[in-house]
Short mmCIF file of C-alpha atoms in Angstrom, two decimals:
data_model
loop_
_atom_site.label_atom_id
_atom_site.label_comp_id
_atom_site.label_asym_id
_atom_site.label_seq_id
_atom_site.Cartn_x
_atom_site.Cartn_y
_atom_site.Cartn_z
CA MET A 1 92.20 150.38 229.23
CA ASP A 2 91.41 150.20 225.07
CA LEU A 3 93.56 148.02 223.09
CA PRO A 4 93.89 148.33 219.46
CA ALA A 5 92.14 145.73 217.98
CA PRO A 6 94.65 143.17 217.04
CA LEU A 7 96.07 143.23 221.01
CA ALA A 8 92.69 142.84 222.35
CA TRP A 9 92.14 139.74 220.37
CA LEU A 10 95.72 138.70 221.40
CA VAL A 11 94.00 138.82 224.96
CA ASP A 12 90.54 137.52 224.79
CA GLU A 13 90.76 134.88 221.95
CA ALA A 14 93.87 133.93 220.34
CA GLY A 15 94.10 131.20 222.79
CA ALA A 16 91.26 129.46 221.56
CA SER A 17 92.56 129.26 217.96
CA PRO A 18 92.55 126.11 216.28
CA GLY A 19 96.20 125.90 215.73
CA PRO A 20 99.45 127.78 214.82
CA GLU A 21 98.48 128.12 211.35
CA SER A 22 95.44 129.76 211.79
CA PHE A 23 96.49 131.91 214.73
CA LEU A 24 99.25 133.49 212.30
CA ALA A 25 96.29 133.82 209.38
CA GLU A 26 93.68 135.64 211.83
CA LEU A 27 96.95 137.97 213.50
CA GLY A 28 98.16 138.75 210.06
CA ASP A 29 94.37 139.71 208.94
CA ARG A 30 94.15 141.98 212.24
CA LEU A 31 97.57 143.97 211.88
CA LEU A 32 96.65 144.06 207.96
CA ALA A 33 93.29 146.05 209.13
CA ASP A 34 95.02 147.97 211.58
CA GLY A 35 96.66 149.96 209.04
CA LEU A 36 100.44 147.65 209.02
CA PRO A 37 101.88 147.86 205.46
CA LEU A 38 102.15 143.80 205.75
CA ALA A 39 103.10 141.45 203.13
CA GLY A 40 103.75 138.16 204.91
CA GLY A 41 104.09 136.67 208.29
CA ALA A 42 106.08 133.60 209.85
CA LEU A 43 105.78 131.63 212.86
CA THR A 44 108.26 129.12 214.24
CA LEU A 45 107.70 127.10 216.73
CA ALA A 46 110.34 124.22 218.49
CA VAL A 47 108.27 120.93 219.16
CA ALA A 48 109.01 117.62 221.05
CA HIS A 49 108.77 115.05 218.09
CA PRO A 50 111.33 112.07 217.41
CA ILE A 51 112.71 113.71 213.57
CA ILE A 52 111.27 117.18 213.69
CA ALA A 53 112.66 120.17 215.55
CA ARG A 54 110.50 123.31 214.56
CA ARG A 55 107.81 123.79 212.57
CA THR A 56 107.43 126.82 210.89
CA TRP A 57 104.25 128.67 209.67
CA LEU A 58 104.49 130.74 206.47
CA TRP A 59 101.36 133.67 205.67
CA ARG A 60 101.14 135.66 202.63
CA ALA A 61 99.11 138.65 202.95
CA GLU A 62 97.95 138.49 199.34
CA THR A 63 96.11 135.30 199.46
CA GLY A 64 95.54 134.38 202.90
CA ALA A 65 97.43 130.70 202.22
CA VAL A 66 99.28 129.32 204.88
CA MET A 67 102.23 126.88 204.24
CA GLU A 68 104.58 124.83 206.63
CA ALA A 69 108.01 124.29 206.48
CA LEU A 70 109.88 121.78 209.16
CA GLY A 71 113.08 121.83 210.28
CA PHE A 72 114.93 118.57 211.32
CA VAL A 73 116.52 117.20 214.25
CA GLY A 74 120.58 117.30 213.99
CA GLY A 75 120.24 119.93 211.33
CA PRO A 76 121.24 123.32 211.07
CA PRO A 77 119.57 126.10 212.65
CA SER A 78 115.80 127.06 211.05
CA GLN A 79 115.97 130.10 209.01
CA ALA A 80 112.94 129.08 206.77
CA GLY A 81 110.53 131.99 208.06
CA ARG A 82 113.42 134.61 207.79
CA ASN A 83 114.49 133.42 204.30
CA TRP A 84 111.09 133.24 203.06
CA LEU A 85 109.66 136.55 204.38
CA ALA A 86 113.28 137.95 202.76
CA GLY A 87 111.76 137.75 199.69
CA LEU A 88 108.76 139.61 200.35
CA GLY A 89 110.13 142.38 201.86
CA PRO A 90 112.22 144.19 204.44
CA VAL A 91 111.74 141.63 207.81
CA GLN A 92 111.21 142.03 211.16
CA GLU A 93 111.45 139.64 213.27
CA ASP A 94 110.66 139.17 217.25
CA THR A 95 111.49 136.57 219.93
CA VAL A 96 108.22 135.47 221.82
CA ALA A 97 108.89 135.75 225.34
CA SER A 98 107.07 132.75 227.06
CA ALA A 99 107.02 129.09 228.30
CA LEU A 100 107.99 127.94 225.15
CA ASP A 101 111.84 127.37 223.17
CA ASN A 102 111.39 130.88 222.37
CA PRO A 103 108.74 131.38 219.37
CA VAL A 104 109.88 133.29 216.81
CA LEU A 105 107.37 135.48 214.95
CA GLY A 106 108.52 137.68 212.29
CA TRP A 107 106.63 140.00 209.57
CA ALA A 108 107.79 141.15 205.99
CA GLY A 109 106.90 144.63 204.85
CA ALA A 110 105.21 145.89 201.69
CA ARG A 111 107.66 148.66 202.40
CA PRO A 112 110.05 149.17 205.03
CA PHE A 113 108.41 149.51 208.36
CA ALA A 114 108.01 153.27 210.25
CA PRO A 115 109.64 153.20 213.86
CA SER A 116 105.73 153.39 214.93
CA GLU A 117 104.86 150.29 213.37
CA ALA A 118 107.89 148.34 214.14
CA SER A 119 106.72 149.37 217.44
CA ARG A 120 103.50 148.19 217.14
CA LEU A 121 104.83 144.64 215.85
CA ARG A 122 107.29 144.26 219.01
CA GLN A 123 104.12 144.96 220.95
CA ALA A 124 101.74 142.39 219.03
CA ALA A 125 104.58 139.64 219.88
CA ARG A 126 104.60 140.57 223.50
CA PHE A 127 100.96 140.09 223.69
CA ALA A 128 101.26 136.97 221.62
CA ALA A 129 103.33 135.20 224.56
CA ALA A 130 100.03 133.86 226.48
CA PRO A 131 98.17 132.65 223.12
CA LEU A 132 101.01 130.87 221.80
CA ALA A 133 101.91 129.32 225.29
CA ALA A 134 98.62 127.54 224.74
CA LEU A 135 99.02 126.88 221.07
CA GLY A 136 102.48 125.29 221.75
CA ALA A 137 101.38 122.96 224.76
CA ARG A 138 98.46 121.52 222.43
CA ALA A 139 100.70 121.00 219.65
CA ALA A 140 103.35 119.40 221.86
CA LEU A 141 101.26 117.20 223.13
CA THR A 142 99.40 116.52 220.12
CA ALA A 143 102.98 115.79 218.63
CA LEU A 144 103.71 113.54 221.36
CA LEU A 145 100.46 111.15 220.94
CA GLU A 146 101.06 110.80 217.20
CA ALA A 147 104.56 109.46 217.76
CA TYR A 148 103.39 106.60 219.86
CA LEU A 149 99.90 106.31 218.65
CA GLY A 150 99.75 107.11 214.97
CA ARG A 151 98.22 110.26 213.30
CA ARG A 152 94.40 108.97 213.49
CA SER A 153 94.38 107.10 216.86
CA ALA A 154 96.47 110.41 218.64
CA ALA A 155 93.25 112.49 217.21
CA ARG A 156 90.85 110.14 218.44
CA VAL A 157 92.43 110.22 221.82
CA GLN A 158 92.29 113.69 222.18
CA ALA A 159 88.73 113.90 220.85
CA GLY A 160 86.93 111.17 222.92
CA PRO A 161 86.23 110.45 226.48
CA LEU A 162 88.78 109.16 228.77
CA CYS A 163 87.38 106.08 229.89
CA ARG A 164 87.63 102.41 229.36
CA GLY A 165 85.18 100.60 226.70
CA THR A 166 84.74 103.70 224.13
CA GLY A 167 85.59 102.97 220.99
CA GLU A 168 84.00 102.54 217.29
CA THR A 169 83.45 99.44 215.14
CA ILE A 170 85.25 100.07 211.56
CA ARG A 171 85.77 98.32 208.64
CA ALA A 172 89.78 98.21 207.25
CA ALA A 173 92.46 96.54 205.59
CA LEU A 174 94.74 94.56 208.18
CA LEU A 175 98.10 94.27 207.64
CA CYS A 176 100.42 91.95 209.93
CA ALA A 177 104.12 91.91 209.06
CA ASP A 178 106.83 90.01 211.05
CA LEU A 179 110.43 89.25 210.52
CA ARG A 180 111.56 85.77 210.29
CA ASP A 181 114.14 83.82 213.15
CA PHE A 182 114.81 87.40 214.50
CA THR A 183 114.78 85.92 217.90
CA ALA A 184 117.43 83.78 217.08
CA MET A 185 119.35 86.38 215.63
CA SER A 186 119.18 88.80 218.44
CA GLU A 187 120.86 86.22 220.62
CA VAL A 188 123.75 86.09 219.13
CA THR A 189 124.12 89.76 217.78
CA GLU A 190 125.04 92.73 220.16
CA PRO A 191 122.14 94.57 221.28
CA ALA A 192 123.01 97.85 219.48
CA ALA A 193 123.29 95.80 216.13
CA VAL A 194 119.75 94.37 217.28
CA ILE A 195 118.20 97.87 217.63
CA ALA A 196 119.38 99.21 214.23
CA ALA A 197 118.57 96.66 212.33
CA LEU A 198 114.96 97.07 213.82
CA ASP A 199 114.82 100.59 213.26
CA ALA A 200 115.47 99.76 209.60
CA TRP A 201 112.84 97.32 209.29
CA PHE A 202 110.38 99.60 211.08
CA ASP A 203 111.48 102.74 208.80
CA ARG A 204 110.57 100.56 205.90
CA ILE A 205 107.39 98.92 206.67
CA THR A 206 105.91 101.81 208.60
CA GLY A 207 106.86 103.95 206.00
CA ALA A 208 105.52 102.31 203.07
CA VAL A 209 102.05 102.12 205.45
CA HIS A 210 101.69 105.98 205.84
CA ALA A 211 102.60 106.56 202.17
CA PHE A 212 99.46 104.88 201.30
CA GLY A 213 97.41 106.01 203.79
CA GLY A 214 97.12 103.46 206.43
CA GLU A 215 98.77 103.71 210.24
CA VAL A 216 100.42 101.69 212.26
CA LEU A 217 98.60 100.87 215.74
CA LYS A 218 101.42 98.57 217.64
CA PHE A 219 104.89 97.46 217.23
CA ILE A 220 104.84 94.11 218.56
CA GLY A 221 108.81 93.12 219.57
CA ASP A 222 109.82 92.60 215.61
CA GLY A 223 105.89 92.54 214.21
CA VAL A 224 103.66 95.30 213.09
CA LEU A 225 99.96 95.89 213.35
CA ALA A 226 98.43 98.43 210.49
CA ILE A 227 95.00 99.32 209.56
CA PHE A 228 93.89 101.03 205.90
CA PRO A 229 90.62 102.12 207.58
CA VAL A 230 87.63 102.31 204.94
CA THR A 231 87.16 105.74 204.03
CA GLY A 232 85.43 105.14 200.52
CA ALA A 233 85.10 101.71 198.73
CA PRO A 234 86.41 98.68 200.81
CA SER A 235 88.57 98.11 197.66
CA GLU A 236 90.47 101.25 197.98
CA ALA A 237 91.65 100.49 201.29
CA CYS A 238 92.96 96.78 200.29
CA GLU A 239 94.37 97.73 196.80
CA ALA A 240 96.26 100.89 199.43
CA ALA A 241 97.68 97.89 201.34
CA LEU A 242 98.75 95.73 198.28
CA ARG A 243 100.40 99.07 197.15
CA ALA A 244 102.13 99.39 200.88
CA ILE A 245 103.24 95.66 200.59
CA ALA A 246 104.72 95.99 197.34
CA ALA A 247 106.47 99.19 198.47
CA ALA A 248 107.66 97.49 201.91
CA ARG A 249 109.31 94.60 200.11
CA ALA A 250 111.38 97.29 197.84
CA GLY A 251 112.74 99.33 200.66
CA MET A 252 113.40 95.77 202.46
CA ALA A 253 115.29 94.32 198.95
CA HIS A 254 117.42 97.55 199.11
CA LEU A 255 118.02 97.01 202.80
CA ASP A 256 119.01 93.65 202.39
CA ALA A 257 121.74 94.75 199.60
CA VAL A 258 123.24 97.19 201.88
CA ARG A 259 123.11 94.29 204.96
CA GLN A 260 125.03 92.31 202.23
CA ALA A 261 127.93 94.78 201.20
CA GLN A 262 128.54 95.20 205.00
CA GLY A 263 128.43 91.25 205.61
CA LEU A 264 125.38 91.47 207.34
CA PRO A 265 122.60 88.67 207.32
CA PRO A 266 119.18 89.54 205.53
CA LEU A 267 116.28 90.32 207.16
CA PRO A 268 113.30 87.79 205.65
CA PHE A 269 109.97 89.00 206.71
CA GLY A 270 106.18 87.95 206.17
CA VAL A 271 103.34 89.95 206.09
CA ALA A 272 99.15 88.67 205.98
CA LEU A 273 96.78 90.84 204.62
CA HIS A 274 92.89 90.64 205.81
CA PHE A 275 90.04 92.78 205.65
CA GLY A 276 86.96 92.93 208.38
CA GLU A 277 85.54 94.99 210.79
CA ILE A 278 87.13 95.65 214.17
CA LEU A 279 86.77 97.65 217.42
CA TRP A 280 88.76 100.40 217.51
CA GLY A 281 89.04 102.18 221.06
CA ASN A 282 90.09 102.15 224.46
CA ILE A 283 91.05 98.73 226.14
CA GLY A 284 92.50 98.07 229.75
CA ALA A 285 92.72 98.45 233.18
CA ALA A 286 90.86 101.39 235.00
CA ASP A 287 93.99 103.49 235.09
CA ARG A 288 95.96 102.40 232.36
CA LEU A 289 94.44 102.17 228.91
CA ASP A 290 95.71 101.35 225.36
CA PHE A 291 93.72 102.54 222.21
CA THR A 292 94.12 99.69 219.83
CA ALA A 293 92.09 97.32 217.89
CA ILE A 294 90.64 93.99 218.96
CA GLY A 295 88.40 91.72 217.24
CA PRO A 296 88.07 88.58 215.06
CA ALA A 297 89.64 90.27 211.81
CA VAL A 298 92.57 91.01 214.24
CA ASN A 299 92.96 87.60 215.40
CA LEU A 300 92.68 86.00 211.96
CA VAL A 301 95.34 88.58 209.89
CA SER A 302 98.17 87.67 212.72
CA ARG A 303 96.96 84.06 212.49
CA LEU A 304 97.66 84.08 208.74
CA GLU A 305 100.98 85.65 208.83
CA GLY A 306 101.96 83.11 210.87
CA LEU A 307 101.90 80.96 208.10
CA CYS A 308 103.90 82.44 206.00
CA LYS A 309 106.93 80.37 207.31
CA PRO A 310 105.00 77.07 206.66
CA LEU A 311 103.98 77.86 203.13
CA GLY A 312 107.23 79.38 202.09
CA ARG A 313 105.53 82.66 201.66
CA SER A 314 106.28 86.14 201.88
CA VAL A 315 102.90 87.70 201.69
CA LEU A 316 99.69 86.16 202.52
CA ILE A 317 96.21 87.26 201.76
CA SER A 318 92.93 86.18 203.14
CA GLY A 319 89.96 85.41 200.88
CA ALA A 320 88.00 88.37 202.47
CA ALA A 321 90.54 91.03 201.50
CA ALA A 322 91.32 88.77 197.91
CA ASN A 323 87.24 89.67 197.14
CA GLU A 324 87.86 93.26 197.69
CA THR A 325 90.76 93.71 195.39
CA THR A 326 91.24 93.61 191.02
CA THR A 327 95.11 92.31 192.06
CA ALA A 328 95.70 88.76 189.89
CA LEU A 329 96.31 86.41 193.01
CA THR A 330 97.47 83.08 192.94
CA PRO A 331 95.26 80.95 195.36
CA LEU A 332 96.44 78.33 197.92
CA GLY A 333 93.89 76.71 198.76
CA GLU A 334 91.87 77.05 202.58
CA HIS A 335 93.79 76.56 205.33
CA LEU A 336 93.25 75.88 209.16
CA LEU A 337 94.19 78.55 211.41
CA ARG A 338 94.96 78.29 215.09
CA GLY A 339 92.28 79.67 217.15
CA ILE A 340 89.92 80.45 214.00
CA ALA A 341 86.55 78.31 214.03
CA HIS A 342 86.56 77.78 209.81
CA PRO A 343 88.66 77.28 207.27
CA CYS A 344 90.50 80.32 205.63
CA SER A 345 91.11 80.73 201.68
CA VAL A 346 94.73 82.17 201.22
CA PHE A 347 95.88 83.91 198.37
CA THR A 348 99.04 84.83 197.56
CA LEU A 349 101.05 87.32 195.29
CA LEU A 350 101.65 86.03 191.74
CA GLU A 351 105.58 87.29 191.45
CA ASP A 352 105.54 85.53 195.59
#
């Protein structure tokens, strides 16, 4: 049976699209070429994510551009696709029957759709079920991996071989942060309040890291290990990490003010910054892997963070990181760190 070109593409090639956005743009272009009077299109998929419930991609026929809109968990049902399409022209939406959570494929017409044109769009929605199931499964896997591993690490896991010992050596600014006396506080605090405090702390430190291009590798108890990989000059990674530290301190100052108003104790923390090489890849048992970073630089930044409390400082910066930044710092001399062979030059921020 000979199929119209858009339907043949949906059957033979669409499942290999790089992602939902390229799927929507390619399908829109093919429907346009087949004579349908489209002004734009929208595709909405449900996703497995801690805070994002739905993702909607919006395609404009005039420019070929694709934008994305997000619907959040606990928010109202997303009408982003329909509302946007309504601004372009008459709208036709079809729910795609698939194993996914009811994807919605919609189109705006440059003029009202004739009955035969509306029928062709409904037929395209039926043929879209199989490729969207494949794309949705890949998108769900990506969202899950990113939620647990971070964006860069998730991409590496998906692209790389699934075997122990595979990885790469990269240079990065390393940030290690930890709450002070949190163990003692958790002993006398209700578990729900402990979890709420941890979540509030992690929101602020990870939000600051992500805002400036870093990636959180690990939550270790009440601690965080993050990296800012070198993609240009090493100084750019170190400066980004320092900006993230400033943002985290501002966020925690605001949180402490809120907690004080609620009669709760503050959440003091320490953070260390180092610069060096790390091995970033698969480490673990034969059948249980962890994608993480190891190496002397990771050990040093962890030990350096442990020096915050003895020195009475909330921020400590190694000599290696200090050499890569023009930010004015206060030297604190050389210090021996447990398990590190050579003394480490230590600095702090002027305001610390």
